[in-house]
GROMACS .gro file of C-alpha atoms in nm:
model
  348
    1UNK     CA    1  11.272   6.076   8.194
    2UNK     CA    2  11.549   6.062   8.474
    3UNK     CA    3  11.743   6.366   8.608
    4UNK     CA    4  12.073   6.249   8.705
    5UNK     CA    5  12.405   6.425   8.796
    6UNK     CA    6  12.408   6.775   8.592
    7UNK     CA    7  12.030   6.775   8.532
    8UNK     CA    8  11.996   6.866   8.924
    9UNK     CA    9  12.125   7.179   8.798
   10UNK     CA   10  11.839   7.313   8.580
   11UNK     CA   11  11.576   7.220   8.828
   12UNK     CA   12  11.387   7.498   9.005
   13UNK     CA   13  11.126   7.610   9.234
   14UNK     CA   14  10.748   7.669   9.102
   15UNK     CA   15  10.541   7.621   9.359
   16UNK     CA   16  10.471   8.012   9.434
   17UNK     CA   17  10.267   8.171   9.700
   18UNK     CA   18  10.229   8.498   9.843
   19UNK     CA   19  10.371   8.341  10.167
   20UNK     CA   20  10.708   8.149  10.072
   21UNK     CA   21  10.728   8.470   9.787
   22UNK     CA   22  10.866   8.663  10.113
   23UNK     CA   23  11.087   8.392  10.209
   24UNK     CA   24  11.301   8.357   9.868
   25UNK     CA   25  11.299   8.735   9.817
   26UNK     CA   26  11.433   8.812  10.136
   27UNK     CA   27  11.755   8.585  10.070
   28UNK     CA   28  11.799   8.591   9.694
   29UNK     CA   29  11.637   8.907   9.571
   30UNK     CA   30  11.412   8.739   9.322
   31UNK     CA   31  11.146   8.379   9.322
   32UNK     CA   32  11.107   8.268   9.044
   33UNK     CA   33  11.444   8.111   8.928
   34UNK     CA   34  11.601   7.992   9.255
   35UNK     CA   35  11.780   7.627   9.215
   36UNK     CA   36  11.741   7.325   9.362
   37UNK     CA   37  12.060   7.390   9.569
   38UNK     CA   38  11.904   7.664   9.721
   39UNK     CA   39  11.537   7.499   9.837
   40UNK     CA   40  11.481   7.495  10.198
   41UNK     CA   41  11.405   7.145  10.149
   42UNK     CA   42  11.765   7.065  10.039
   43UNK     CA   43  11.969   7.318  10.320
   44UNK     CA   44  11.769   7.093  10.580
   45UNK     CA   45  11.911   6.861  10.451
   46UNK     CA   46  12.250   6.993  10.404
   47UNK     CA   47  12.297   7.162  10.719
   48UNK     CA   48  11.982   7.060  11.008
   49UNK     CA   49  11.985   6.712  11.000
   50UNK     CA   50  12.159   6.749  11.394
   51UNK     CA   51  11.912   6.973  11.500
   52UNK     CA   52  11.612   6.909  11.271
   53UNK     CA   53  11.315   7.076  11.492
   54UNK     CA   54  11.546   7.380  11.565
   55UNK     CA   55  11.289   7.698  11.428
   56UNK     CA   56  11.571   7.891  11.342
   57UNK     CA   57  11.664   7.677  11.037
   58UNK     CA   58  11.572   7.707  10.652
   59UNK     CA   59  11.289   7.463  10.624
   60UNK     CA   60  11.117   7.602  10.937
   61UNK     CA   61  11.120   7.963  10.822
   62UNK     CA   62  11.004   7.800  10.503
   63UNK     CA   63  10.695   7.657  10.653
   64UNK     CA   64  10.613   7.917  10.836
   65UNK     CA   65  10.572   8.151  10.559
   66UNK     CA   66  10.356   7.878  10.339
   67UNK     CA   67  10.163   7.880  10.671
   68UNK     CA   68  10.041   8.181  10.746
   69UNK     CA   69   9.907   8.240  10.389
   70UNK     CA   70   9.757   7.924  10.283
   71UNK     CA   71   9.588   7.909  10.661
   72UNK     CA   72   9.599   8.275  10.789
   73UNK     CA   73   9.770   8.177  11.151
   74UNK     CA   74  10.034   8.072  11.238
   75UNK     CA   75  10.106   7.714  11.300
   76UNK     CA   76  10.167   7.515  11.602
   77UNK     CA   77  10.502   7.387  11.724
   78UNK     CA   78  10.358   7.006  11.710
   79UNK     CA   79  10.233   7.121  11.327
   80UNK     CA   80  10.588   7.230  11.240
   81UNK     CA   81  10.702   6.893  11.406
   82UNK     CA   82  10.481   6.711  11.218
   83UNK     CA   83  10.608   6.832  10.866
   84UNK     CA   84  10.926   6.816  10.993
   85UNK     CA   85  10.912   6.443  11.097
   86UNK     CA   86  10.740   6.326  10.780
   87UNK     CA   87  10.987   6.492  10.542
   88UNK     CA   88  11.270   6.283  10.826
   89UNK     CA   89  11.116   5.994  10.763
   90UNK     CA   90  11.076   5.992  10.362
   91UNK     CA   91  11.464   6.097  10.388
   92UNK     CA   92  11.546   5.777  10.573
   93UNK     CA   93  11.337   5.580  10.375
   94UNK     CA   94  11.490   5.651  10.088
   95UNK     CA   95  11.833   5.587  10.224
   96UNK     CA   96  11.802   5.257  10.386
   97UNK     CA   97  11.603   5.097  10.056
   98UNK     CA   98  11.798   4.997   9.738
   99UNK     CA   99  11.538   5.045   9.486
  100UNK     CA  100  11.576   5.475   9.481
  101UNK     CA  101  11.275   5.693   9.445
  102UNK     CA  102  10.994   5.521   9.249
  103UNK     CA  103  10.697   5.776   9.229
  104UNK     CA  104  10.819   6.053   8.921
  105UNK     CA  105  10.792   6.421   9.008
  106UNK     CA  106  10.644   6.639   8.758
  107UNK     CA  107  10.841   6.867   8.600
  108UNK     CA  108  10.739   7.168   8.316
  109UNK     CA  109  10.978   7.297   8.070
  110UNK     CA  110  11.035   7.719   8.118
  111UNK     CA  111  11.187   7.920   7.789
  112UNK     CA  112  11.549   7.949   7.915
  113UNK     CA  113  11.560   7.543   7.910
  114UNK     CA  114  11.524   7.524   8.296
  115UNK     CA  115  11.248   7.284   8.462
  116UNK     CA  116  10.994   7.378   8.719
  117UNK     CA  117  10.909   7.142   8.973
  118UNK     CA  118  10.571   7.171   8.959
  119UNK     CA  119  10.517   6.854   9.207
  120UNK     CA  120  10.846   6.695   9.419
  121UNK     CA  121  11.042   6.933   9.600
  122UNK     CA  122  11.081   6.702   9.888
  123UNK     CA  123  11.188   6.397   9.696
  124UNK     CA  124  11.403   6.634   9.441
  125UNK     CA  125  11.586   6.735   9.782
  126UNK     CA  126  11.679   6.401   9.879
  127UNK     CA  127  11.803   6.278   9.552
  128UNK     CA  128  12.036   6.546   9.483
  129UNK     CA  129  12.168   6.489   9.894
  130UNK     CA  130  12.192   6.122   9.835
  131UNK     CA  131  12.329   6.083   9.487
  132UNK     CA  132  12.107   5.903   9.311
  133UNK     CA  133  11.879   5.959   8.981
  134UNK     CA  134  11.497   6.127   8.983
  135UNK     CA  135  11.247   5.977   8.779
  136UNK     CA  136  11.033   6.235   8.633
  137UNK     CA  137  10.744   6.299   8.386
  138UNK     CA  138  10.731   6.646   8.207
  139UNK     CA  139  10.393   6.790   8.135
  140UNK     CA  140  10.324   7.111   7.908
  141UNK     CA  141  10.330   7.456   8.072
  142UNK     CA  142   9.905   7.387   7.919
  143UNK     CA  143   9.869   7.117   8.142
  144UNK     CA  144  10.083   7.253   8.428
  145UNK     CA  145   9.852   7.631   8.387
  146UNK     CA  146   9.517   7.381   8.341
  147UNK     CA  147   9.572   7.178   8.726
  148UNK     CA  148   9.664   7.513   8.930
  149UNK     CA  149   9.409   7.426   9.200
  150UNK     CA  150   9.385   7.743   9.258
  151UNK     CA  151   8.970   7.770   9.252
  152UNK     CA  152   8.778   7.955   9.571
  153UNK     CA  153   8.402   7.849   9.581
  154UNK     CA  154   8.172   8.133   9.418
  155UNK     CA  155   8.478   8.268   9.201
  156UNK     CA  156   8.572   8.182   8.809
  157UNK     CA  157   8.818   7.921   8.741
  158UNK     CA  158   9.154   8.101   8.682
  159UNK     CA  159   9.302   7.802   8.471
  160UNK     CA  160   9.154   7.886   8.165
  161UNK     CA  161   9.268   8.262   8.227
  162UNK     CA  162   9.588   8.177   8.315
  163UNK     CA  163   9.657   7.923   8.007
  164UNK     CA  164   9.512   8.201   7.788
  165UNK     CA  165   9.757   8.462   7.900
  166UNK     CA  166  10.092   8.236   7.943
  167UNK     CA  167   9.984   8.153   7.532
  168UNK     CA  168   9.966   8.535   7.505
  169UNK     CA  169  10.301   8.634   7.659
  170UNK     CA  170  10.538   8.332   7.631
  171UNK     CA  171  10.617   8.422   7.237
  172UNK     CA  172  10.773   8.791   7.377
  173UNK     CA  173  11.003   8.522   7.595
  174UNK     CA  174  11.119   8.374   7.274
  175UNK     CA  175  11.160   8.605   7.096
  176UNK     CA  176  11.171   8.974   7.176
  177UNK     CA  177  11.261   9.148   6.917
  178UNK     CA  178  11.012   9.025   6.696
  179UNK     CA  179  10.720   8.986   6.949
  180UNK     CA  180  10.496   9.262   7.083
  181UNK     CA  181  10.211   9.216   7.311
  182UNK     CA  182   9.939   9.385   7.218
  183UNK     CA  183   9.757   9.597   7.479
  184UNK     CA  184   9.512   9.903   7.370
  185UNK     CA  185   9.515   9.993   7.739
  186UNK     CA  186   9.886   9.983   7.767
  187UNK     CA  187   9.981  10.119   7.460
  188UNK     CA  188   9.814  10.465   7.642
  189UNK     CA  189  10.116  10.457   7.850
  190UNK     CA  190  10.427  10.664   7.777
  191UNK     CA  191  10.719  10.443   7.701
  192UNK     CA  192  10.928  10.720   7.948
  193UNK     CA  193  10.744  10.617   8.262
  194UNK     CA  194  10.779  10.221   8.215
  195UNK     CA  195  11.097  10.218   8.077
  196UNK     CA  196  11.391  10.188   8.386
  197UNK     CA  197  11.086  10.273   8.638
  198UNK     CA  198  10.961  10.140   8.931
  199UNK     CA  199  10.563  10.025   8.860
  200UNK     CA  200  10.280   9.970   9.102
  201UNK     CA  201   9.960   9.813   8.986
  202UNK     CA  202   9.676   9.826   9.230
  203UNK     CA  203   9.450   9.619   9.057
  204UNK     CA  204   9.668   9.370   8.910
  205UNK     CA  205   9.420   9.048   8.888
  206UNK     CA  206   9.662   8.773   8.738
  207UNK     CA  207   9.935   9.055   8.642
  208UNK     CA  208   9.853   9.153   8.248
  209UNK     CA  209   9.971   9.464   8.270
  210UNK     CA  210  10.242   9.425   8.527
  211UNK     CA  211  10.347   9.178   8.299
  212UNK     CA  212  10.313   9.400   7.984
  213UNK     CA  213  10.518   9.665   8.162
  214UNK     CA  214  10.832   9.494   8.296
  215UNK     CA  215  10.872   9.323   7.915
  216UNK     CA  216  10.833   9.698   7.806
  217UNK     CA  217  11.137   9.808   8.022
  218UNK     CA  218  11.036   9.886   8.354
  219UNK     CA  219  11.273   9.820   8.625
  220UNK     CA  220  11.034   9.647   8.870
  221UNK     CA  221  10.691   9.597   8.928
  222UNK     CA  222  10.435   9.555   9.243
  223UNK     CA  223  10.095   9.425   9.203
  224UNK     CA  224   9.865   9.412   9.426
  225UNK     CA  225   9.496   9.206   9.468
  226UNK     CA  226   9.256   9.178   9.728
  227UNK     CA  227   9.206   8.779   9.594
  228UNK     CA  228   9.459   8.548   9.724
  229UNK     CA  229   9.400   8.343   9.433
  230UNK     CA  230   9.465   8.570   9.148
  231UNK     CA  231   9.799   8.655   9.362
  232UNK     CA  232   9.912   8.328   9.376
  233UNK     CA  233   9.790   8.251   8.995
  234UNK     CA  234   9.994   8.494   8.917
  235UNK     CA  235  10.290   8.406   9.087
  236UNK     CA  236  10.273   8.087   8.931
  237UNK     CA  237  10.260   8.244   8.586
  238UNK     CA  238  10.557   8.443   8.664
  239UNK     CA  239  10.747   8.125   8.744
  240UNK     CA  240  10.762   8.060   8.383
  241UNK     CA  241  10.796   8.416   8.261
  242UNK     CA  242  11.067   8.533   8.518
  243UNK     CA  243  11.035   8.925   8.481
  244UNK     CA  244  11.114   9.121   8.772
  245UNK     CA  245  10.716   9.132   8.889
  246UNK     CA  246  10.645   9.055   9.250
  247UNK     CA  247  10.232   9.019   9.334
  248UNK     CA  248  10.140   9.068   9.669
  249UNK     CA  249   9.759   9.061   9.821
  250UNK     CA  250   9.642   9.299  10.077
  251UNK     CA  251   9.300   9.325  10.295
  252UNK     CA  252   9.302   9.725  10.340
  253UNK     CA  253   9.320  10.061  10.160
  254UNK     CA  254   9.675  10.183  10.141
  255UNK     CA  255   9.741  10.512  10.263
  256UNK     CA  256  10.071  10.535  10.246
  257UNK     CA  257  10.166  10.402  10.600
  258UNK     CA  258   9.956  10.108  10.537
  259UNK     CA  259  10.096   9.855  10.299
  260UNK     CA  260  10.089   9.465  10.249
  261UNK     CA  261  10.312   9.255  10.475
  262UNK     CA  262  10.654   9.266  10.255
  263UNK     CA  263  10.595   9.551  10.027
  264UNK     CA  264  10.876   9.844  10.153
  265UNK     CA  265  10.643  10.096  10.089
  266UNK     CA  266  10.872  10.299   9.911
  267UNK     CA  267  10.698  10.554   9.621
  268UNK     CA  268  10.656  10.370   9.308
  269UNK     CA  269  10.753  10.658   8.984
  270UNK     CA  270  10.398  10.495   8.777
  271UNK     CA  271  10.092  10.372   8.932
  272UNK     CA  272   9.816  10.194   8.753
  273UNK     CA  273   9.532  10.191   8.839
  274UNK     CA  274   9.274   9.993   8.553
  275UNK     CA  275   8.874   9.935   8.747
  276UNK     CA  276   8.710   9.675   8.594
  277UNK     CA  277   8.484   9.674   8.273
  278UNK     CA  278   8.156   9.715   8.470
  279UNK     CA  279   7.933   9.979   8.505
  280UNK     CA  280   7.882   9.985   8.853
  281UNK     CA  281   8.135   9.975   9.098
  282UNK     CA  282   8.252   9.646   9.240
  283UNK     CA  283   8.447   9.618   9.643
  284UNK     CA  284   8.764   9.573   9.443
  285UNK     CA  285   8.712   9.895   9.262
  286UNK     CA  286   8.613  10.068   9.581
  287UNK     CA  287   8.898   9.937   9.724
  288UNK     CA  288   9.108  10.062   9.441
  289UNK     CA  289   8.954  10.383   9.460
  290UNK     CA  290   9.014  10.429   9.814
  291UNK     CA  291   9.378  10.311   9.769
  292UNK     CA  292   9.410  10.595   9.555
  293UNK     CA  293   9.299  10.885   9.746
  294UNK     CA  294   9.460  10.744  10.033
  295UNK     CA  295   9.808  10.753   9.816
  296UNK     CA  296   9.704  11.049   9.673
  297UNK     CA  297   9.663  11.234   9.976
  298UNK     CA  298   9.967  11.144  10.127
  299UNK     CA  299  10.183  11.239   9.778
  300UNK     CA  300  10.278  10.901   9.706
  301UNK     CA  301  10.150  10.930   9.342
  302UNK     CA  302  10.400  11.108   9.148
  303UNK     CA  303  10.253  10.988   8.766
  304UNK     CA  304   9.924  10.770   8.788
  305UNK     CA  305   9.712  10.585   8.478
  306UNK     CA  306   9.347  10.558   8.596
  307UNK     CA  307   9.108  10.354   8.383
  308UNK     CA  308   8.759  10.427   8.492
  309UNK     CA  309   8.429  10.244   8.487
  310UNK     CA  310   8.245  10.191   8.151
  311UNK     CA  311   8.037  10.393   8.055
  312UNK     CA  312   8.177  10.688   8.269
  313UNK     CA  313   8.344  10.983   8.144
  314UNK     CA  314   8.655  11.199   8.235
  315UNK     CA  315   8.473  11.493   8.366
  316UNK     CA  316   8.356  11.229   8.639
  317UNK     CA  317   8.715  11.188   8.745
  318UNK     CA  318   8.849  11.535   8.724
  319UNK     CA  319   8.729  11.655   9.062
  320UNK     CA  320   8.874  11.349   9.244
  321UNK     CA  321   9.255  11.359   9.086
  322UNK     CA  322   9.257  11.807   9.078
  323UNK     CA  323   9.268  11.761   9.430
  324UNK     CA  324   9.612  11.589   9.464
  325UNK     CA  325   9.768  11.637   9.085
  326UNK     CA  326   9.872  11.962   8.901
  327UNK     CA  327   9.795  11.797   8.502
  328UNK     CA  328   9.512  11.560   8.441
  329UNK     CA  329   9.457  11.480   8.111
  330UNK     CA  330   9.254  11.261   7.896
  331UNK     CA  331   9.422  10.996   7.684
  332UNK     CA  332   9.104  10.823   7.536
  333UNK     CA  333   8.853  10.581   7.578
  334UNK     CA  334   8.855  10.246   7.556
  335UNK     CA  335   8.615  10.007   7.407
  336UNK     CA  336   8.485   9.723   7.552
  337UNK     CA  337   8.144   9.475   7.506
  338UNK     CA  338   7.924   9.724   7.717
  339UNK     CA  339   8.069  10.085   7.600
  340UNK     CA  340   8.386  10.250   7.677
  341UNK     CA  341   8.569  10.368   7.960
  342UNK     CA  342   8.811  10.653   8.015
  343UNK     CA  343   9.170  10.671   8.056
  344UNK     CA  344   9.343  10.933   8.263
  345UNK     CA  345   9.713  11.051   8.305
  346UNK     CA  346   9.775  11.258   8.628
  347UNK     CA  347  10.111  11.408   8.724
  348UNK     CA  348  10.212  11.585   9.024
   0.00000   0.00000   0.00000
């Protein structure tokens, strides 16, 4: 396929991390439908070209961002240079030949009819500045959700995870009113604290249930995971789903004054909290444990869901949430392959 004159229109970003997240929702408000218009990639090009190595410009506050989360520091001036130079030079290339753009990016199809650029961003840029057509190939959201690269040595493979929950969600995104996802966990939650709330999920893995809530009405929603990968997985799956979920990782227990870079720490009305279907704790659920005392302690829980080991019961729980909640109450247990777990409702 080619993408010519009105078809630049419909293109838009998907190539989501928890870095470059902070950089589109700190000029747009949202990530995961901003147009090809509005790519850092194409303002360089618009508006840098005089002063290309200048910091202070789009693509440079785009690179840092990618930076400092896919390599945890921050990168050099002669690294910035570099990335700078070789996007320069593909630019002028392009220009001075008559023959266009030859290699296709890869493009995936979302609900609303727009197209993710799943690979291309650079050469998308410099056909839409130039004029001139984009050869493409469009893969299935299957194939796009199987080829994340998102893997870390010792860990599952999120692909299959992620392809299995896209299938599961994308028929709400068709078709609302006569699509339901069905969630035993989340059905536990009252409809009146998702609907027009504010959610945080502290153990959000590849964002189920923050999913799950913002297509059941809530307002926004925050996840949070100590795995990079499962942050940016989900990101990625959000890119075709486009609810108001942002995913965010962080490295220590929240107290209150201690949040992720980006989150604006403001008191979310629900807060999940789900541990995971073991029966002995893992360093995430520690984590997530922590996290909530910490939040606890400080009042930043005003209603919480709490979803406890399996094979634990409530009474385990009540002496931990009595200290900071005045109602605790059962809601039931769930079953799972090794027994059943408890879930908890705590108001202030």
């Amino acid at each position: 396929m080619v993408i010519e004159n009105e078809g630049f229109a419909g293109l838009i970003f998907a190539q989501h991390n928890a870095g470059n997240q902070f950089y589109f929702l700190s000029r747009f408000g949202q990530y995961h439908t901003v147009p090809l218009r509005h790519f850092p990639h194409y303002s360089f090009l618009v508006d840098s070209l005089d002063d290309p190595y200048n910091d202070s410009h789009a693509y440079s506050q785009y690179l840092l961002a990618s930076w400092l989360h896919l390599f945890g520091r921050k990168p050099t001036q002669a690294e910035i240079n570099a990335k700078i130079e070789g996007f320069l030079n593909l630019y002028k290339e392009v220009g001075q030949r008559n023959a266009g753009l030859q290699t296709p990016v890869l493009l995936c199809s979302r609900f609303d009819g727009r197209l993710l650029i799943i690979d291309g961003n650079h050469r998308s840029a410099i056909a839409l500045r130039l004029g001139i057509s984009l050869p493409a190939r469009l893969i299935s959201p299957a194939t796009y959700l199987g080829r994340l690269a998102l893997r870390v040595r010792g860990t599952p493979d999120i692909n299959p995870m992620a392809k299995k929950l896209y299938q599961e969600l994308a028929p709400w995104r068709m078709d609302k009113a006569q699509f339901k996802v069905q969630s035993e966990l989340m059905d536990l939650v009252d409809q009146a604290d998702l609907a027009g709330k504010s959610v945080l999920d502290i153990t959000c893995g590849l964002g189920r249930n923050c999913f799950i809530a913002a297509m059941r009405g809530a307002k926004s929603v925050l996840g949070l995971d100590t795995r990079r990968h499962m942050v940016d997985g989900a990101l990625r799956l959000n890119g075709l789903l486009a609810l108001p979920v942002t995913f965010m990782v962080r490295r220590e227990p929240l107290s209150g004054s201690v949040w992720p870079a980006g989150a604006d720490g403001a008191m979310r009305e629900t807060n999940f909290c789900f541990l995971s279907e073991a029966d002995a704790a893992s360093h995430a659920d520690i984590l997530a444990l922590q996290d909530v005392t910490g939040l606890m302690a400080g009042g930043y829980l005003q209603t919480l869901y709490f979803s406890g080991l399996t094979n634990t019961t409530f009474e385990e729980y009540l002496y931990i949430f009595r200290q900071g909640f005045s109602k605790v109450e059962l809601l039931g247990y769930i079953q799972n392959e090794m027994g059943s777990c408890p879930v908890i409702r705590c108001r202030r």
